[in-house]
Coordinates of N, CA and C in Angstrom, one line a residue:
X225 N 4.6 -8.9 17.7 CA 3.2 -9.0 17.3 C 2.9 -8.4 16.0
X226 N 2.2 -8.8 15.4 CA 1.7 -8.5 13.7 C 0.4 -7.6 13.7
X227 N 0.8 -6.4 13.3 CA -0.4 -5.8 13.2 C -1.5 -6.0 11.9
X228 N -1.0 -6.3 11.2 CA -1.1 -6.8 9.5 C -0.2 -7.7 8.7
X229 N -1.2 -8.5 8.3 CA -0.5 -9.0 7.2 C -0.4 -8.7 6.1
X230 N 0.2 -8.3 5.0 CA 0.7 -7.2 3.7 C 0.8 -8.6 2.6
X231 N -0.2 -8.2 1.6 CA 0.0 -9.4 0.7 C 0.2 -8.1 -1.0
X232 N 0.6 -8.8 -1.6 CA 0.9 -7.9 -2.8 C 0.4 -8.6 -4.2
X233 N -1.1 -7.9 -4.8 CA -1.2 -8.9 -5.8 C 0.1 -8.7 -7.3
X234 N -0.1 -9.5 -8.0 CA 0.5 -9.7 -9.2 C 0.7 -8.4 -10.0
X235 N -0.1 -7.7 -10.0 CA 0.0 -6.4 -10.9 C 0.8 -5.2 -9.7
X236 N 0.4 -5.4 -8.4 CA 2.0 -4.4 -7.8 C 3.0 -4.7 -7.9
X237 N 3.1 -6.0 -7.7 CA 4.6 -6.4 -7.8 C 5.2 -6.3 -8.6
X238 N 4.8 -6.7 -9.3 CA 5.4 -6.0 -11.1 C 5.4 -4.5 -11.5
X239 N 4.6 -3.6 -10.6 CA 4.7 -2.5 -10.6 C 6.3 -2.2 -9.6
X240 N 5.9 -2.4 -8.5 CA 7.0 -2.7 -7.8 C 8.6 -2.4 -8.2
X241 N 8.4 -3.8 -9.0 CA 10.1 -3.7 -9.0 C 10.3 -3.1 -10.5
X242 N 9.5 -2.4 -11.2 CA 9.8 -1.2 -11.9 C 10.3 0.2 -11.4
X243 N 10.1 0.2 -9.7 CA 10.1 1.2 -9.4 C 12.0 1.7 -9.1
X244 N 12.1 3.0 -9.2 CA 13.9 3.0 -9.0 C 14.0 3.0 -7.4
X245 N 15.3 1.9 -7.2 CA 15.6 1.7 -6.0 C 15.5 1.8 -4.8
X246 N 15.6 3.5 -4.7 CA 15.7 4.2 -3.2 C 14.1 4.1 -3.2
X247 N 13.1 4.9 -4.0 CA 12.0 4.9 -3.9 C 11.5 3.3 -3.6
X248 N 11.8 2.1 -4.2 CA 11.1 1.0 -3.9 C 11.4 0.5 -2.3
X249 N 12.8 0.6 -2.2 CA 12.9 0.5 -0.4 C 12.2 1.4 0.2
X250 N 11.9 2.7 0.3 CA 11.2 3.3 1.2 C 10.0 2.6 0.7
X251 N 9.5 2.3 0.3 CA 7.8 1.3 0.2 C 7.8 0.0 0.3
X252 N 9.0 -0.3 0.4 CA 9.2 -2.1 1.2 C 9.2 -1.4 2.5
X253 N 10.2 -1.0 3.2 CA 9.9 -0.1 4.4 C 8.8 -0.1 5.1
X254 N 8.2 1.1 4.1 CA 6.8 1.0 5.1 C 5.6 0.1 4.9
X255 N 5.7 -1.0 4.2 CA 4.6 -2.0 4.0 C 5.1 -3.0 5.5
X256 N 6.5 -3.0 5.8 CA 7.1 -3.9 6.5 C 6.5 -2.9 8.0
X257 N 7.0 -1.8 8.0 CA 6.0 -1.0 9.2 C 4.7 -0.6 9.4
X258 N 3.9 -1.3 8.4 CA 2.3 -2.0 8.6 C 2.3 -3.5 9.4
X259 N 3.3 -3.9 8.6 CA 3.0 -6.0 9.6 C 3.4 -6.0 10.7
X260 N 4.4 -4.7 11.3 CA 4.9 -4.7 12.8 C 4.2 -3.5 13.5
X261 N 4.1 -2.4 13.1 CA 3.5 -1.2 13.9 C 2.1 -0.8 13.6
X262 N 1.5 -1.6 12.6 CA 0.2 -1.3 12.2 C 0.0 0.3 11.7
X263 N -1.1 0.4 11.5 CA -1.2 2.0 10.4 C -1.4 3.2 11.1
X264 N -0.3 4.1 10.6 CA 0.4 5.3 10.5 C -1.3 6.1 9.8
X265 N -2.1 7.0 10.5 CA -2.7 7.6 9.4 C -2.5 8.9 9.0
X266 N -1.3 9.1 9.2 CA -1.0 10.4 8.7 C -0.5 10.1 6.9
X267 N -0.5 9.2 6.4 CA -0.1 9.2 5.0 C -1.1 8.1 4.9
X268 N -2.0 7.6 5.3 CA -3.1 6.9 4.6 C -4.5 8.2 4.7
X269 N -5.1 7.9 3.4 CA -6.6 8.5 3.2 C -7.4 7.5 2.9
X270 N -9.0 7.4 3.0 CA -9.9 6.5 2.1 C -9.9 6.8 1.3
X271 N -9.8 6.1 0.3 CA -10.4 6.4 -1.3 C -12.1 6.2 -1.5
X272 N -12.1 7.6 -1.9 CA -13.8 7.7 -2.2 C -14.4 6.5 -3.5
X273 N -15.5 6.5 -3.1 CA -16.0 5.4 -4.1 C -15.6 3.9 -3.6
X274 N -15.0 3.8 -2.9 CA -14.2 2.6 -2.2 C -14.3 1.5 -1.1
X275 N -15.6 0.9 -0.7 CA -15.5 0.8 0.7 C -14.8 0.2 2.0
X276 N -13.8 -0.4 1.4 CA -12.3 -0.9 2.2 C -11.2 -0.3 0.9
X277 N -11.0 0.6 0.5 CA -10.2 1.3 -0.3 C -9.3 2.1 0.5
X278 N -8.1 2.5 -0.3 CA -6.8 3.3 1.0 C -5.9 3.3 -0.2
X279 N -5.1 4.9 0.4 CA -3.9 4.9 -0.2 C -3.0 5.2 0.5
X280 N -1.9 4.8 0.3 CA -0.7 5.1 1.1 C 0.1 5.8 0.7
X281 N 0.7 7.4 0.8 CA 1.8 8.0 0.3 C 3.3 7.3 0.5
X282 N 3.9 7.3 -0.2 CA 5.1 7.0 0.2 C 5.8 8.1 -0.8
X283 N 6.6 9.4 -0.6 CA 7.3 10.2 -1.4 C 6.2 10.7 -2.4
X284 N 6.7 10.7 -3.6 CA 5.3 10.7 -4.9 C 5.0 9.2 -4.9
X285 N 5.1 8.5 -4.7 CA 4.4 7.3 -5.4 C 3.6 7.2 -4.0
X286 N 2.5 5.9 -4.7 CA 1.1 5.8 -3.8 C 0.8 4.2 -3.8
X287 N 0.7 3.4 -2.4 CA 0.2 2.1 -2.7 C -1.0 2.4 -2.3
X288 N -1.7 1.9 -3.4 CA -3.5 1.5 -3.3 C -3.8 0.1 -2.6
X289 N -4.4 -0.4 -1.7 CA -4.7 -1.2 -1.2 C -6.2 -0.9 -0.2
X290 N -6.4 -3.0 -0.4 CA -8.0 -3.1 0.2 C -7.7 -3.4 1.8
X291 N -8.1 -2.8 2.8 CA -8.1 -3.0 4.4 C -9.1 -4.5 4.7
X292 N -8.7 -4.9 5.4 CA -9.6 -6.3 6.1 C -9.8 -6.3 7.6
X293 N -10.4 -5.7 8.3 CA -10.6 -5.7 9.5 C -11.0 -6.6 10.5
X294 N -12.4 -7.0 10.1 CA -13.3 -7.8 10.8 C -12.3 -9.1 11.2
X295 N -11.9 -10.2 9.8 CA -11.8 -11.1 10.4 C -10.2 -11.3 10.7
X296 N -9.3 -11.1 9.3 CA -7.7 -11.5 9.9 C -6.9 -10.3 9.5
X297 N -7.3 -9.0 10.0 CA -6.2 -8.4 10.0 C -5.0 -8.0 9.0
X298 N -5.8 -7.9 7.3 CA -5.0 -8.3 6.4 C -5.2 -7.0 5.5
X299 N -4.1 -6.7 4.9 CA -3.9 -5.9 4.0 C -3.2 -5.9 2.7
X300 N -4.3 -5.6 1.3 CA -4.1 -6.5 0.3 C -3.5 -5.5 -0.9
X301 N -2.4 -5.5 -1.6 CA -2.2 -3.8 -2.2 C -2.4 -4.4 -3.4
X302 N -2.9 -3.8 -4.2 CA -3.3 -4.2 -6.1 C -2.8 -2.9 -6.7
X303 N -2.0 -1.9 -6.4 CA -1.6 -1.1 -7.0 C -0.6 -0.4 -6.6
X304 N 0.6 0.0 -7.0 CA 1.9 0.8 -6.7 C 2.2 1.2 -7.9
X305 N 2.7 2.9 -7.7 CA 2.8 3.5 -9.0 C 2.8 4.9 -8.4
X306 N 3.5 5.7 -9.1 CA 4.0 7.3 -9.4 C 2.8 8.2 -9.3
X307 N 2.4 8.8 -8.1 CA 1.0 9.3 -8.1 C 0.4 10.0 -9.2
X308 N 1.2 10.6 -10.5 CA 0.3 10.7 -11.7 C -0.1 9.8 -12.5
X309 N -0.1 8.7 -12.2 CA 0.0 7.4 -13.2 C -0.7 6.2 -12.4
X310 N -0.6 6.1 -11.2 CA -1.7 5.3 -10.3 C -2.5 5.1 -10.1
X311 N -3.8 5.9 -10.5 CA -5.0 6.0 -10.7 C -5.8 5.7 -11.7
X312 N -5.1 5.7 -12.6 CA -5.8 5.8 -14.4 C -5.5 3.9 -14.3
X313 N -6.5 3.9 -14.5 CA -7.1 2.1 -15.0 C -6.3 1.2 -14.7

């Protein structure tokens, strides 16, 4: 059963596989333990200002993504990046 589906726009991805290896597997990892076990909220927070906003720790780095509840269950991340550097624009 799928708890989520995990879509990655164009600007994570590319963030992504900038990222060094071990760190990028542990955040393939657990995006892959969102679409099977659904969300863990001990390393997700809301993002203020945000109103389906969320971040995900993984180590230092942070996926930023939008939640979809109502209709399919989907989860959309527009941002991965080194939590000093993830936030700014």
């Amino acid at each position: 059963m799928i708890a989520y589906r995990v879509f990655l726009e164009e600007r994570a991805f590319k963030s992504l596989k900038q990222i060094p290896n071990p760190f990028k597997e542990n955040i393939l990892k657990t995006l892959r333990r969102l679409e099977t076990s659904g969300i863990d909220t001990r390393n997700i927070k809301k993002l203020k200002g945000y109103k389906d906003g969320y971040r995900l720790r993984v180590n230092n780095y942070r996926v930023l993504f939008v939640k979809n509840d109502e209709t399919n269950k989907t989860i959309k991340v527009y941002a991965i990046g080194h939590r000093r550097d993830v936030y700014k624009g």
